[in-house]
mmCIF file with all atom_site columns, C-alpha atoms in Angstrom:
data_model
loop_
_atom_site.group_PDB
_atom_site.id
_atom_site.type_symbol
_atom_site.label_atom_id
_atom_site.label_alt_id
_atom_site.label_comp_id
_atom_site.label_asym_id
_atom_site.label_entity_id
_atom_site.label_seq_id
_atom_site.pdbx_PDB_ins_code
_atom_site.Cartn_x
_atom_site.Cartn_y
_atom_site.Cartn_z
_atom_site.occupancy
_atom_site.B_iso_or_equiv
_atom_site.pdbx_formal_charge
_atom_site.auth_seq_id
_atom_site.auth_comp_id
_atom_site.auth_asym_id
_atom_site.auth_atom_id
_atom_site.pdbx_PDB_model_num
ATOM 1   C CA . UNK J 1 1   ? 32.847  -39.323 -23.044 1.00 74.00 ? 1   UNK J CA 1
ATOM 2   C CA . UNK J 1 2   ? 34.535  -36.027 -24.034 1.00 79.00 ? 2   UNK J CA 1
ATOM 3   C CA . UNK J 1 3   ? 31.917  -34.030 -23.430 1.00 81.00 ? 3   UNK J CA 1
ATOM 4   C CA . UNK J 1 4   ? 31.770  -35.301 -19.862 1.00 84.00 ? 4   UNK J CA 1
ATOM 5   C CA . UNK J 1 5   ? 34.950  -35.065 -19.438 1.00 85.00 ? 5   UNK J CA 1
ATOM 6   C CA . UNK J 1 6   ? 34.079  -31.369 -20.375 1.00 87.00 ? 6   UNK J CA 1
ATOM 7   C CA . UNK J 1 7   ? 31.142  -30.454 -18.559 1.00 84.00 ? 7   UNK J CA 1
ATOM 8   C CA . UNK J 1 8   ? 32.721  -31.869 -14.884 1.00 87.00 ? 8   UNK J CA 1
ATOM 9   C CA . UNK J 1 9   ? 35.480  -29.603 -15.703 1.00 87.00 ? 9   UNK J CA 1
ATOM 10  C CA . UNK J 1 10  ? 33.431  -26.685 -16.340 1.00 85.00 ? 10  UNK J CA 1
ATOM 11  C CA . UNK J 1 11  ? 31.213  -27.017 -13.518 1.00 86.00 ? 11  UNK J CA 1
ATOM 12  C CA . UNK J 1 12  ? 34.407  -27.382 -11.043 1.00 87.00 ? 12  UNK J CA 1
ATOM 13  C CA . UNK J 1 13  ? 35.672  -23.979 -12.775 1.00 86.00 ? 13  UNK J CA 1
ATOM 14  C CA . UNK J 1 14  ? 32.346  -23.091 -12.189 1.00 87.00 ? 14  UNK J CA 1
ATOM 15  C CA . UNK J 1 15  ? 32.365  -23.750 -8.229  1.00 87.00 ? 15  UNK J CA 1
ATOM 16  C CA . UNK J 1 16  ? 35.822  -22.841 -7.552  1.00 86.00 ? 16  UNK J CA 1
ATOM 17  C CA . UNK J 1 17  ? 35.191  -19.219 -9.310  1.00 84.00 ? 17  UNK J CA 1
ATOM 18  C CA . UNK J 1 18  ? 32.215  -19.296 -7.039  1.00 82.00 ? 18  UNK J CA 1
ATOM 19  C CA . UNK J 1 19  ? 33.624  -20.005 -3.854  1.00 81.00 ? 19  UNK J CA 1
ATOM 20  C CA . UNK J 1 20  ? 36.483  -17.389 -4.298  1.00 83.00 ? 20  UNK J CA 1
ATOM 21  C CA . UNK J 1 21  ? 34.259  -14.797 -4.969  1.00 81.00 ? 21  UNK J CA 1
ATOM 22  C CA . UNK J 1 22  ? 32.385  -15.797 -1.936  1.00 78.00 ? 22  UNK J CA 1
ATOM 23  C CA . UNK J 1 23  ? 35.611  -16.357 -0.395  1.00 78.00 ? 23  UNK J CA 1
ATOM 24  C CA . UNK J 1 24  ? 36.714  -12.575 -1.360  1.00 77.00 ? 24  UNK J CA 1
ATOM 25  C CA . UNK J 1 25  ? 33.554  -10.944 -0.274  1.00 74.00 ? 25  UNK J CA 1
ATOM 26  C CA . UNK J 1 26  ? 33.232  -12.650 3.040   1.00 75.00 ? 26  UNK J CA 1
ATOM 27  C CA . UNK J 1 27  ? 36.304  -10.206 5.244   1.00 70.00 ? 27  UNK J CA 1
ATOM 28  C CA . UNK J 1 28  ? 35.199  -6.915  3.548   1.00 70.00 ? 28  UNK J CA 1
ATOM 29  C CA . UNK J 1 29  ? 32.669  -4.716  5.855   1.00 73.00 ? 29  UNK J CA 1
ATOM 30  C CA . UNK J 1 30  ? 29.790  -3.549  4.048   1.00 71.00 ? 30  UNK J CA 1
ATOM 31  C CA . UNK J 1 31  ? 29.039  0.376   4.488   1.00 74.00 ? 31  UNK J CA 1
ATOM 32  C CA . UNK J 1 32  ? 25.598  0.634   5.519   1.00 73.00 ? 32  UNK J CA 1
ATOM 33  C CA . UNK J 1 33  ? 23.625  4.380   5.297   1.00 75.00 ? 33  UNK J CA 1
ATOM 34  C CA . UNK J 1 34  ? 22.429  5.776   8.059   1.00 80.00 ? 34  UNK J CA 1
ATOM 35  C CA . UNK J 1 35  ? 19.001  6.480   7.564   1.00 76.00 ? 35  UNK J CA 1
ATOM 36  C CA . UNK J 1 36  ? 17.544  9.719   9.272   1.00 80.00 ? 36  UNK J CA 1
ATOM 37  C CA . UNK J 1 37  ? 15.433  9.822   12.303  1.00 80.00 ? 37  UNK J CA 1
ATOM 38  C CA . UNK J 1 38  ? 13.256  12.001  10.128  1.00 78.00 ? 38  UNK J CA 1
ATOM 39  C CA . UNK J 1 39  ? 13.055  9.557   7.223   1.00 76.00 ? 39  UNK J CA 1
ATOM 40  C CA . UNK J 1 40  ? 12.740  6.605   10.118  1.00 74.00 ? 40  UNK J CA 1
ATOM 41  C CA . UNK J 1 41  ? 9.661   8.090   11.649  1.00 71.00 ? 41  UNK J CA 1
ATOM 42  C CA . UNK J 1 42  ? 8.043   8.136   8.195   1.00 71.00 ? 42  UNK J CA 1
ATOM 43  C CA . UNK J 1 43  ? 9.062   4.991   7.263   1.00 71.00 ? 43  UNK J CA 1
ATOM 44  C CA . UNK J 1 44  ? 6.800   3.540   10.513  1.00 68.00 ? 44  UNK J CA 1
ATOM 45  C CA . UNK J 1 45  ? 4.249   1.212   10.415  1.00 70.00 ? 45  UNK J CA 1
ATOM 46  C CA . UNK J 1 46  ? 3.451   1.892   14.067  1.00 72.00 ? 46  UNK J CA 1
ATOM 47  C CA . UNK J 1 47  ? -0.385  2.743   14.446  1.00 69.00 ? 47  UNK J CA 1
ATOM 48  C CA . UNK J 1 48  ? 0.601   6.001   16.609  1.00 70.00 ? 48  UNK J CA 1
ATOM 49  C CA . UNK J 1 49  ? 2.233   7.710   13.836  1.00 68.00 ? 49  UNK J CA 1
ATOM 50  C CA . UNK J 1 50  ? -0.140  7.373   11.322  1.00 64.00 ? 50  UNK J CA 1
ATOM 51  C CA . UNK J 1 51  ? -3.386  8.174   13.782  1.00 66.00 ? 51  UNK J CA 1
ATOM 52  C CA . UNK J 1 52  ? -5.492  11.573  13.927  1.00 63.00 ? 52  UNK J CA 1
ATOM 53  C CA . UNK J 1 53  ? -4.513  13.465  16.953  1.00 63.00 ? 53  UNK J CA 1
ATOM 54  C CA . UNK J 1 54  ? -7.619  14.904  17.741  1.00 62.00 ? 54  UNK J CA 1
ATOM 55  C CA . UNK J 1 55  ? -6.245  17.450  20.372  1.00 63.00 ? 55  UNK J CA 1
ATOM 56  C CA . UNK J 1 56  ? -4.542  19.415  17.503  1.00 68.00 ? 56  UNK J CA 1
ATOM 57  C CA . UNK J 1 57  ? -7.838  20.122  15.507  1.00 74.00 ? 57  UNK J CA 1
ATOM 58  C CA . UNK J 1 58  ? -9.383  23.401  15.222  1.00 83.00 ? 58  UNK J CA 1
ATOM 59  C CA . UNK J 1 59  ? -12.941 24.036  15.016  1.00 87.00 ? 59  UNK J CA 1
ATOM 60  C CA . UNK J 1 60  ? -13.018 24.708  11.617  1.00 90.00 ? 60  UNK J CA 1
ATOM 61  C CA . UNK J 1 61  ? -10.896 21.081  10.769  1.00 85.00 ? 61  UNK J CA 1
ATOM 62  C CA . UNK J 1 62  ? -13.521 19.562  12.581  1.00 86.00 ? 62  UNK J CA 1
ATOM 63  C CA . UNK J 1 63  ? -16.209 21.147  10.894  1.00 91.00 ? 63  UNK J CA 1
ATOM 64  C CA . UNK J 1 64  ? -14.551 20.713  7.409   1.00 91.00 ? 64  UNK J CA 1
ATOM 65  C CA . UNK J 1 65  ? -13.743 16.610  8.166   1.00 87.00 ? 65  UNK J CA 1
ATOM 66  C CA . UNK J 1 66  ? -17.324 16.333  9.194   1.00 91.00 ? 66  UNK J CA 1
ATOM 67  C CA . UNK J 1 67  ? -18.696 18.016  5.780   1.00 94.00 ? 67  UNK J CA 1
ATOM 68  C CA . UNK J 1 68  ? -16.614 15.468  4.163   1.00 90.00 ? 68  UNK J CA 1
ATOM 69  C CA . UNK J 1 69  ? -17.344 12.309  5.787   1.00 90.00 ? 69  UNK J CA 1
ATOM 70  C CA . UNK J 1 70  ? -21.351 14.295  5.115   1.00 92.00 ? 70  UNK J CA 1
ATOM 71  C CA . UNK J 1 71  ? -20.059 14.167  1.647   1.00 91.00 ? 71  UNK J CA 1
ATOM 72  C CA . UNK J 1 72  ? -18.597 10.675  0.968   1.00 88.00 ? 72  UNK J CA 1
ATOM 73  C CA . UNK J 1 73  ? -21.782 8.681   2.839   1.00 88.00 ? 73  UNK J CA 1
ATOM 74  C CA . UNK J 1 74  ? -24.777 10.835  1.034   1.00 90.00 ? 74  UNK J CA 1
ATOM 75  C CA . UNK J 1 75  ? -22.972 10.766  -2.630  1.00 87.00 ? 75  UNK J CA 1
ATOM 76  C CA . UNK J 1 76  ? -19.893 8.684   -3.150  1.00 86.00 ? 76  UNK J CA 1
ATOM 77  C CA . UNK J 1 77  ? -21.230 5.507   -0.782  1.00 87.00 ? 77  UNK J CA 1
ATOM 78  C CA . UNK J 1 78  ? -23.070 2.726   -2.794  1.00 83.00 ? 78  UNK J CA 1
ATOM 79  C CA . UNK J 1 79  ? -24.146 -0.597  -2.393  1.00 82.00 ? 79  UNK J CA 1
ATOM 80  C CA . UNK J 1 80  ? -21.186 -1.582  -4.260  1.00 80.00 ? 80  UNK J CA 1
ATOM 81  C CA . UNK J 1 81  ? -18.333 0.704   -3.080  1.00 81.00 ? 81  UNK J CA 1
ATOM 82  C CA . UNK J 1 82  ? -17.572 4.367   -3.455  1.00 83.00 ? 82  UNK J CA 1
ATOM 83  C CA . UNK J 1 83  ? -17.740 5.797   -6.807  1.00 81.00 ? 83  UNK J CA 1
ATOM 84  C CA . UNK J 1 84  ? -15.087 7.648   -8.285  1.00 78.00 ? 84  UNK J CA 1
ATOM 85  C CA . UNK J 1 85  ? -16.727 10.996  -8.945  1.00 76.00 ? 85  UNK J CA 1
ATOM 86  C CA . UNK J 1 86  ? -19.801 12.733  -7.802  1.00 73.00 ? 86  UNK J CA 1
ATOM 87  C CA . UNK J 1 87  ? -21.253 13.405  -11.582 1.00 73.00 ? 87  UNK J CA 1
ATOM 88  C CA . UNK J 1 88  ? -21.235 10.720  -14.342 1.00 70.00 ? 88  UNK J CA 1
ATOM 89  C CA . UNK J 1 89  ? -19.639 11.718  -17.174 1.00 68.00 ? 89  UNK J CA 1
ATOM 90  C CA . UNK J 1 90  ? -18.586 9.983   -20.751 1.00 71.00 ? 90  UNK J CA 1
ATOM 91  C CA . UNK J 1 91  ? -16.982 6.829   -20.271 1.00 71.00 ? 91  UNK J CA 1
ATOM 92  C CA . UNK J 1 92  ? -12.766 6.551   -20.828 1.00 68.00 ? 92  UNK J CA 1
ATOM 93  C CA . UNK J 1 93  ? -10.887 3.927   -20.855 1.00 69.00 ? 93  UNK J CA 1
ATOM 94  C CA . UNK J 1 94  ? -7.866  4.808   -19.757 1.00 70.00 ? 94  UNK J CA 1
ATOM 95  C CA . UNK J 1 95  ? -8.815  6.829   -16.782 1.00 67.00 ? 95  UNK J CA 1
ATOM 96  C CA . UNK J 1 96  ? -11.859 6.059   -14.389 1.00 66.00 ? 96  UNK J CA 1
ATOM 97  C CA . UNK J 1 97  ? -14.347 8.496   -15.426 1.00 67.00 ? 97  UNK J CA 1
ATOM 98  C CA . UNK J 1 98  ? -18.120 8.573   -13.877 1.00 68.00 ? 98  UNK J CA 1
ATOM 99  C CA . UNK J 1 99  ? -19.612 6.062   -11.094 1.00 67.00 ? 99  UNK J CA 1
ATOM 100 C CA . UNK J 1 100 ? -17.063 3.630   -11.628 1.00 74.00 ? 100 UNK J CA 1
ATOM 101 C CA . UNK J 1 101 ? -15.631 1.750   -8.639  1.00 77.00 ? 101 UNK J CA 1
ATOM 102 C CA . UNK J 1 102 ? -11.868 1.713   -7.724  1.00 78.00 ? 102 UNK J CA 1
ATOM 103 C CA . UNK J 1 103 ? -10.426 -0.413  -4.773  1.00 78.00 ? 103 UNK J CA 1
ATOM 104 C CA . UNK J 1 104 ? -7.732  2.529   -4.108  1.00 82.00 ? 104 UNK J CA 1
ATOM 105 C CA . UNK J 1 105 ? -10.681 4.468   -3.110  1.00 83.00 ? 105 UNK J CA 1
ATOM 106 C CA . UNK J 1 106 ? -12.497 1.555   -0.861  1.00 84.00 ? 106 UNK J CA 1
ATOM 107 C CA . UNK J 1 107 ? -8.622  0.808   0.507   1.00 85.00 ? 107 UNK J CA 1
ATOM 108 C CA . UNK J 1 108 ? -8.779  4.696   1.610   1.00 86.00 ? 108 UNK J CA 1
ATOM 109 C CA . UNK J 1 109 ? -12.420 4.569   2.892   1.00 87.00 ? 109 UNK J CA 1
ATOM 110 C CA . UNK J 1 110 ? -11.246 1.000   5.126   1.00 88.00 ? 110 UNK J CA 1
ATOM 111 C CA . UNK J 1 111 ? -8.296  3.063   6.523   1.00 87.00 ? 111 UNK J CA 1
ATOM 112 C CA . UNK J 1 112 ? -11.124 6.032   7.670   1.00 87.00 ? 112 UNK J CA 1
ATOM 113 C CA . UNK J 1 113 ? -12.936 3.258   8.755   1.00 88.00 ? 113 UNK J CA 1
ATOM 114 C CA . UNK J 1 114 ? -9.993  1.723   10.498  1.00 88.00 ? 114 UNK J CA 1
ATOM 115 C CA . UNK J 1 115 ? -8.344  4.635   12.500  1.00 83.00 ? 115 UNK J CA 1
ATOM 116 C CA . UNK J 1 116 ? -12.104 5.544   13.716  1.00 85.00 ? 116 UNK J CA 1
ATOM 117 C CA . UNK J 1 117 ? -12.303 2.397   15.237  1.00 84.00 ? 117 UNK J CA 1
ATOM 118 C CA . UNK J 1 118 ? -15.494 1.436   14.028  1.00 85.00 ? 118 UNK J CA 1
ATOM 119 C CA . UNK J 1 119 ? -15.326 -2.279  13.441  1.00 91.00 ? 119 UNK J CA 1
ATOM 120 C CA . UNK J 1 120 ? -18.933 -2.741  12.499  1.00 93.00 ? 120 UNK J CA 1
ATOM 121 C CA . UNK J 1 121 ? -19.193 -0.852  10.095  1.00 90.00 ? 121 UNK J CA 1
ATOM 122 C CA . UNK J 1 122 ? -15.418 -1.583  8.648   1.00 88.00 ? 122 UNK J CA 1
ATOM 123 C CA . UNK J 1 123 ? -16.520 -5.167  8.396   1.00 90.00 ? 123 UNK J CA 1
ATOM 124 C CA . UNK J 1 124 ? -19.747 -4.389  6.673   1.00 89.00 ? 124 UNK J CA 1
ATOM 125 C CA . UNK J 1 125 ? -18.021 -2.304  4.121   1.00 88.00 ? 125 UNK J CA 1
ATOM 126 C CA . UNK J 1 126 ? -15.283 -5.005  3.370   1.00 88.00 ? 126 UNK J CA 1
ATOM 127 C CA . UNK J 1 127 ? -17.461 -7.725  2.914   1.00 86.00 ? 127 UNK J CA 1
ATOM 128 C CA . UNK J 1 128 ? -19.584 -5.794  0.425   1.00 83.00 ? 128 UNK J CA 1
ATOM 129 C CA . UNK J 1 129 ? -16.816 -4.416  -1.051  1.00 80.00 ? 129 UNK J CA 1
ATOM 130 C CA . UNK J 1 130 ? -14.513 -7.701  -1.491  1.00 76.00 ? 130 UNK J CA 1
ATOM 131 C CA . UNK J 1 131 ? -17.787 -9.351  -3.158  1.00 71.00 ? 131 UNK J CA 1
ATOM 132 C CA . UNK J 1 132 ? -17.517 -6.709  -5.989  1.00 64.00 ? 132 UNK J CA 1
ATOM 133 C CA . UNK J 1 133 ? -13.731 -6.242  -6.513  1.00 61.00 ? 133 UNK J CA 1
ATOM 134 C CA . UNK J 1 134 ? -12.859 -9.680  -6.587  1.00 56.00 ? 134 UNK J CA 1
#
């Protein structure tokens, strides 16, 4: 019965040291920071910010971006992904080393994919890859 009496009395201390903080907290103004417009813009997750403007590229961007993409589809692309590096070497295991498949470098591929507004072949590529990575 004491110990009750002593846990009703500690759990009303308990509330009451609650509700004043509460209580205390509730009248003061919080400072907030101001966050740059600078900061802000990067900070977007509107579609516009993030997309290629294709009016700024130079011949030799264009060029380059297509040697790439040449690149990625003839010897990174695979049934099961793209591979990590273009030559196999000796297996590690803490770092990806050789073919192996990493889902930062599908996530990147899907976002090429994505912002070239090719849904066919987006959805192709995330079926496959989903099948292997999970």
């Amino acid at each position: 019965m004491k110990l009750k009496k002593i846990g009703i009395i500690f759990g009303c201390l308990l509330l009451l040291g609650v509700g004043i903080i509460f209580l205390k907290n509730l009248g003061e103004k919080k400072e907030t920071i101001k966050v740059d417009q600078k900061i802000q813009k990067i900070m977007t997750t509107n579609i516009h910010t993030y997309s290629p403007k294709n009016n700024f590229q130079t011949p030799i961007i264009k060029e380059r971006r297509e040697q790439l993409l040449s690149f990625i589809h003839k010897r990174l692309l695979t049934e099961k992904g793209i591979t990590t590096n273009y030559l196999d070497g000796p297996k590690q295991k803490e770092f990806a080393t050789g073919h192996e498949l990493l889902s930062e470098s599908a996530s990147l591929y899907l976002t090429h994919l994505a912002f070239s507004k090719n849904q066919q072949a987006y959805d192709d590529f995330y079926k496959k890859n989903n099948s292997y990575i999970l």
